[in-house]
Short mmCIF file of C-alpha atoms in Angstrom, two decimals:
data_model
loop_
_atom_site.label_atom_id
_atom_site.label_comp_id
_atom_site.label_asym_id
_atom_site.label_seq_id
_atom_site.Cartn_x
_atom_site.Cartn_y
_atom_site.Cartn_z
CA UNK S 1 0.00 0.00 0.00
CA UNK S 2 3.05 2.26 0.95
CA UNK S 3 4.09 1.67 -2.49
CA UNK S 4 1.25 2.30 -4.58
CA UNK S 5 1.47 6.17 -2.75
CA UNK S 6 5.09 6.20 -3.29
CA UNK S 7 4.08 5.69 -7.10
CA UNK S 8 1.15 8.08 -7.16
CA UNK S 9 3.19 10.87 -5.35
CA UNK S 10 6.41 10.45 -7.40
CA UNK S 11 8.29 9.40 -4.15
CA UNK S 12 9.75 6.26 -5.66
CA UNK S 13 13.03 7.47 -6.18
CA UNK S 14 13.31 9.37 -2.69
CA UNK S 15 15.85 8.64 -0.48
CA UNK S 16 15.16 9.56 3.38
CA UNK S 17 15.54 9.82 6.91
CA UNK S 18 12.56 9.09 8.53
CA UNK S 19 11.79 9.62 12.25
CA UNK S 20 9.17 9.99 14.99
CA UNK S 21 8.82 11.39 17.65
CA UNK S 22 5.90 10.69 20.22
CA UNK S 23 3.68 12.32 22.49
CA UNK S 24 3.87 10.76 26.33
CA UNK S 25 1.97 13.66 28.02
CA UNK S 26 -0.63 12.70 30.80
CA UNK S 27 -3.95 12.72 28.72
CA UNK S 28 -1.62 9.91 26.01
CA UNK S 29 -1.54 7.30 28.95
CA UNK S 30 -4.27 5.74 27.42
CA UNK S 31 -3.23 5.13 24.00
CA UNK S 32 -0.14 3.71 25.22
CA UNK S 33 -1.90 1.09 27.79
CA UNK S 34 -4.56 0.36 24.46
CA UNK S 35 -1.89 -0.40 22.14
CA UNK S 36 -2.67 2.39 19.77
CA UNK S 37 1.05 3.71 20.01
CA UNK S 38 2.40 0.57 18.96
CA UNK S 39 -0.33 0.36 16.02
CA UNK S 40 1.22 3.92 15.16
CA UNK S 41 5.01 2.91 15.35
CA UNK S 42 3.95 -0.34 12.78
CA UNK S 43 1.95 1.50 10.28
CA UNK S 44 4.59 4.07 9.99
CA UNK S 45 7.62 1.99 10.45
CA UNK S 46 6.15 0.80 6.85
CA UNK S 47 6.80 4.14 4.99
CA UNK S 48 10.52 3.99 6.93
CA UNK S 49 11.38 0.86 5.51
CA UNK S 50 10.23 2.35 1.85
CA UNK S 51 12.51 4.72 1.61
CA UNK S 52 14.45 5.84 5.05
CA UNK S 53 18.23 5.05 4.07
CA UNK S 54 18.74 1.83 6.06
CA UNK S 55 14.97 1.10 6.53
CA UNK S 56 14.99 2.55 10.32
CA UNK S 57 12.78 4.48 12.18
CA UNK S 58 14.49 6.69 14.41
CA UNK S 59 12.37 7.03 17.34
CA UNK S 60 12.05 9.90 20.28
CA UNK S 61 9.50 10.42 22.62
CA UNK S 62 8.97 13.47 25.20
CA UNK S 63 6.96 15.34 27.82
CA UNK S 64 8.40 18.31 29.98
CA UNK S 65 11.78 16.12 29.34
CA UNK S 66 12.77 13.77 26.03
CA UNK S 67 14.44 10.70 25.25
CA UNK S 68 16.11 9.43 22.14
CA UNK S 69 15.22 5.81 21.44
CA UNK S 70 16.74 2.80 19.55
CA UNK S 71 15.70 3.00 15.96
CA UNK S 72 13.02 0.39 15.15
CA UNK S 73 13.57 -1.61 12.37
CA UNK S 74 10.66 -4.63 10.68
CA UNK S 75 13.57 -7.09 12.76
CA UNK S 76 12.50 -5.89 16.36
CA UNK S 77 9.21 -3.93 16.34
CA UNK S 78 7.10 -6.37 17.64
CA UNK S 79 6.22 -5.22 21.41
CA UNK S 80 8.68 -2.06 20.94
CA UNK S 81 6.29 0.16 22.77
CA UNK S 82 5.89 -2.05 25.78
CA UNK S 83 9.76 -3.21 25.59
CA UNK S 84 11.62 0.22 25.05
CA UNK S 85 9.05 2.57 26.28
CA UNK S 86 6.25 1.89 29.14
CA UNK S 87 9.32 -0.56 30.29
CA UNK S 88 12.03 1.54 30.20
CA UNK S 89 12.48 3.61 33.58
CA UNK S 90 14.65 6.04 32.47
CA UNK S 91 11.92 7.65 30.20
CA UNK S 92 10.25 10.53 31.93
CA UNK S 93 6.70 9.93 30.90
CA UNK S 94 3.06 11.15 31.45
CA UNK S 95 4.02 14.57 32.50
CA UNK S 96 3.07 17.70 30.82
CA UNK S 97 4.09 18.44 27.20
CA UNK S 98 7.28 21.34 26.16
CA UNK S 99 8.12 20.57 22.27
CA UNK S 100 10.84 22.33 21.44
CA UNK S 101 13.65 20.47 23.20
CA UNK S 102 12.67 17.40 21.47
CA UNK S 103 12.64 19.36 18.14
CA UNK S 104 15.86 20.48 19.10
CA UNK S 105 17.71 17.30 19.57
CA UNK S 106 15.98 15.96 16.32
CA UNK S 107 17.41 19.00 14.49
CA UNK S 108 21.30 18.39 16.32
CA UNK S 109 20.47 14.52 14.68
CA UNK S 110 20.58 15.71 11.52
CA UNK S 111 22.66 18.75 11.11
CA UNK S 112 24.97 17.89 13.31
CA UNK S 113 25.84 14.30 14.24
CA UNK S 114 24.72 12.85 10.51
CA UNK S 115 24.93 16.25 8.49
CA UNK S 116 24.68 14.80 4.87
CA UNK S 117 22.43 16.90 3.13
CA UNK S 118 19.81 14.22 3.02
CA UNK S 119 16.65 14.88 3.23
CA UNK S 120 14.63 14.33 6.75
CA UNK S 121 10.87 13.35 6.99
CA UNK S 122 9.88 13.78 11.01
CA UNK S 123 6.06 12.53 11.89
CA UNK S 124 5.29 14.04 15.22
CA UNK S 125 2.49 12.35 17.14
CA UNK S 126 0.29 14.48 19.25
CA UNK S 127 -2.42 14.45 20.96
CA UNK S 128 -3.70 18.50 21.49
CA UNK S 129 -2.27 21.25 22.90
CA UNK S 130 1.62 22.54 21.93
CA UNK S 131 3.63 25.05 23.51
CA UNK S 132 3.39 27.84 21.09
CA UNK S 133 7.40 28.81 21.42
CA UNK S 134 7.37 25.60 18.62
CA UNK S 135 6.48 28.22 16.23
CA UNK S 136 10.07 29.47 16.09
CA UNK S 137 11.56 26.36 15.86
CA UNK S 138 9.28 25.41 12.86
CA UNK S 139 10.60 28.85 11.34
CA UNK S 140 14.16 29.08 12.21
CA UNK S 141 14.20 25.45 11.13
CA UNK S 142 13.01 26.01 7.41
CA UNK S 143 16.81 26.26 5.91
CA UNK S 144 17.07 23.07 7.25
CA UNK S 145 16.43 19.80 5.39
CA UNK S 146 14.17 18.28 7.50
CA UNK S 147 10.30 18.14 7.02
CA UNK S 148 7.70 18.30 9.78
CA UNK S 149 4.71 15.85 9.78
CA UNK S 150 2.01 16.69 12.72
CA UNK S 151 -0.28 14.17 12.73
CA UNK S 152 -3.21 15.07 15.48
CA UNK S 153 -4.72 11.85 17.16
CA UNK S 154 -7.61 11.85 19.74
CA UNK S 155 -10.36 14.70 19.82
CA UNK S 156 -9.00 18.09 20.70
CA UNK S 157 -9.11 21.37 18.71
CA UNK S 158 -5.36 21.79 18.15
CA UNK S 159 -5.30 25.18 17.27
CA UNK S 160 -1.52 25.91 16.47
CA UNK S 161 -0.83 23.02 14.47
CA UNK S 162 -3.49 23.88 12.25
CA UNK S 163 -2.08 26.80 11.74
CA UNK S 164 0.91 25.47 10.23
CA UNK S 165 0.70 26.56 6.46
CA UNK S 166 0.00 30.27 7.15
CA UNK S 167 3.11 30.97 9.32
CA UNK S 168 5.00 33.15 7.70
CA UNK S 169 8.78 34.16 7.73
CA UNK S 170 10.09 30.86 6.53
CA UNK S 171 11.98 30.04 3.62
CA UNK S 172 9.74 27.02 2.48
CA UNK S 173 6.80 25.55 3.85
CA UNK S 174 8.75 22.65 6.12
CA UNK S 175 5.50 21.55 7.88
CA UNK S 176 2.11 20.30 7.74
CA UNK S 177 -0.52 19.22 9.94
CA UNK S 178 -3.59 16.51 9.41
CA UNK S 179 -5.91 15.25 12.29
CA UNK S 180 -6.61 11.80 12.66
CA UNK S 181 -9.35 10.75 15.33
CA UNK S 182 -9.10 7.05 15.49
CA UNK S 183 -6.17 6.30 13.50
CA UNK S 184 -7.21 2.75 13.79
CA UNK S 185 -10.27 3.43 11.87
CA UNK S 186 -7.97 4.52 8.85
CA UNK S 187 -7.22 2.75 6.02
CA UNK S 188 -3.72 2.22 5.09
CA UNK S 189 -4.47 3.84 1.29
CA UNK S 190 -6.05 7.12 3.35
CA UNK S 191 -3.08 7.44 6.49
CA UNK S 192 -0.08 6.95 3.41
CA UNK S 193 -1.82 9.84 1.33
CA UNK S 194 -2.52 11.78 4.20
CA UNK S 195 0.96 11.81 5.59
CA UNK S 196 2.95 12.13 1.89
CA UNK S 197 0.84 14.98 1.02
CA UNK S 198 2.53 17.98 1.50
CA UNK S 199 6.32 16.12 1.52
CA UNK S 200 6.69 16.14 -1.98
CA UNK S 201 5.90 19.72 -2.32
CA UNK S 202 8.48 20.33 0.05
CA UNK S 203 11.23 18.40 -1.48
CA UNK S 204 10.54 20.46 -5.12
CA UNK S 205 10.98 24.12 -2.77
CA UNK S 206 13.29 22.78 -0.77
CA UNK S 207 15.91 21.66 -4.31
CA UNK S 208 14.62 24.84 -5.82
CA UNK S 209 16.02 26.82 -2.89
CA UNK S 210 19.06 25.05 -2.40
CA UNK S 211 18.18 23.35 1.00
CA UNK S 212 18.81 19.89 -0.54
CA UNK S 213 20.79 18.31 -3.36
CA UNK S 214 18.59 18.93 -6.27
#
């Protein structure tokens, strides 16, 4: 299915780094226990292993604090919520949320420790409200190659990330935002579409612009 958007989208010959980073405020406690965060990591690990580089999803998840995880790969992902998360002490978890230190490491990822030019494609989990200082990172980050996927699961009204294509002061449009009530009421065709929408758009203004190798 990941293909057949690939195809449709002209994404076929993309290569990638693909990460994610999750949401483990408070009010996502449940979607962890329900196993709708591991449902997530699988159905997106599937557009990693399409075209990320070695077929990894790097993985970070955050609250007031964040934690950089072991990539998951279509080798270990089985239980990789329960094992490396709700197992795994040294994650702060269910406290309050504060974005832009996650987005912060994810940026020092990529320009920094692995600064090759190659393009980045971040899906960032949420679950409502964001601290609205994210709105400079979004902005100061648009030189940068990396791409910024909100996807919006659960009911609330999420009012900054759907703001997202009217910010101004950027170089290129490096984010986009869709909403996703019960992902696990989505088919695979509708979630692939819905999250390659707006990257190939950004790929074309980002080569134009000089931000990645043409």
């Amino acid at each position: 299915m990941v293909q057949i958007t690939l195809e449709k989208k002209k994404l076929t010959n993309v290569t990638a780094k693909v990460g994610i980073v999750l949401d483990i405020t408070g009010s996502m406690q449940g979607l962890y226990k329900n196993g709708t965060v591991q449902e997530v990591v699988e159905r997106i690990l599937a557009v990693a292993c399409k075209f990320d580089d070695n077929a990894a999803l790097d993985v970070w998840v955050y609250d007031t604090h964040f934690s950089r995880l072991p990539s998951v790969t279509e080798k270990d992902f089985n239980q990789y919520v329960q094992t490396h998360i709700l197992n795994n002490d040294a994650i702060h978890k269910f406290g309050r949320n504060n974005e832009p230190p996650v987005m912060e490491d994810v940026i020092r990822k990529y320009t920094v420790e692995q600064d090759d030019g190659m393009p980045v494609f971040i899906i960032f989990i949420n679950d409502g409200g964001v601290v609205k200082p994210i709105k400079k990172v979004i902005t100061a980050s648009s030189v940068l190659p990396i791409f910024w996927q909100f996807v919006g699961i659960g009911d609330s009204d999420f009012e900054v990330l759907k703001k997202l294509d009217t910010m101004e002061g950027r170089l290129v449009d490096n984010a986009n935002f869709i909403h996703l009530d019960d992902i696990s009421a989505v088919s695979d065709e509708s979630l692939y579409d819905q999250l390659l929408n707006e990257f190939p758009r950004w790929l074309e203004a980002a080569k134009e612009k000089r931000i990645i190798r043409p």
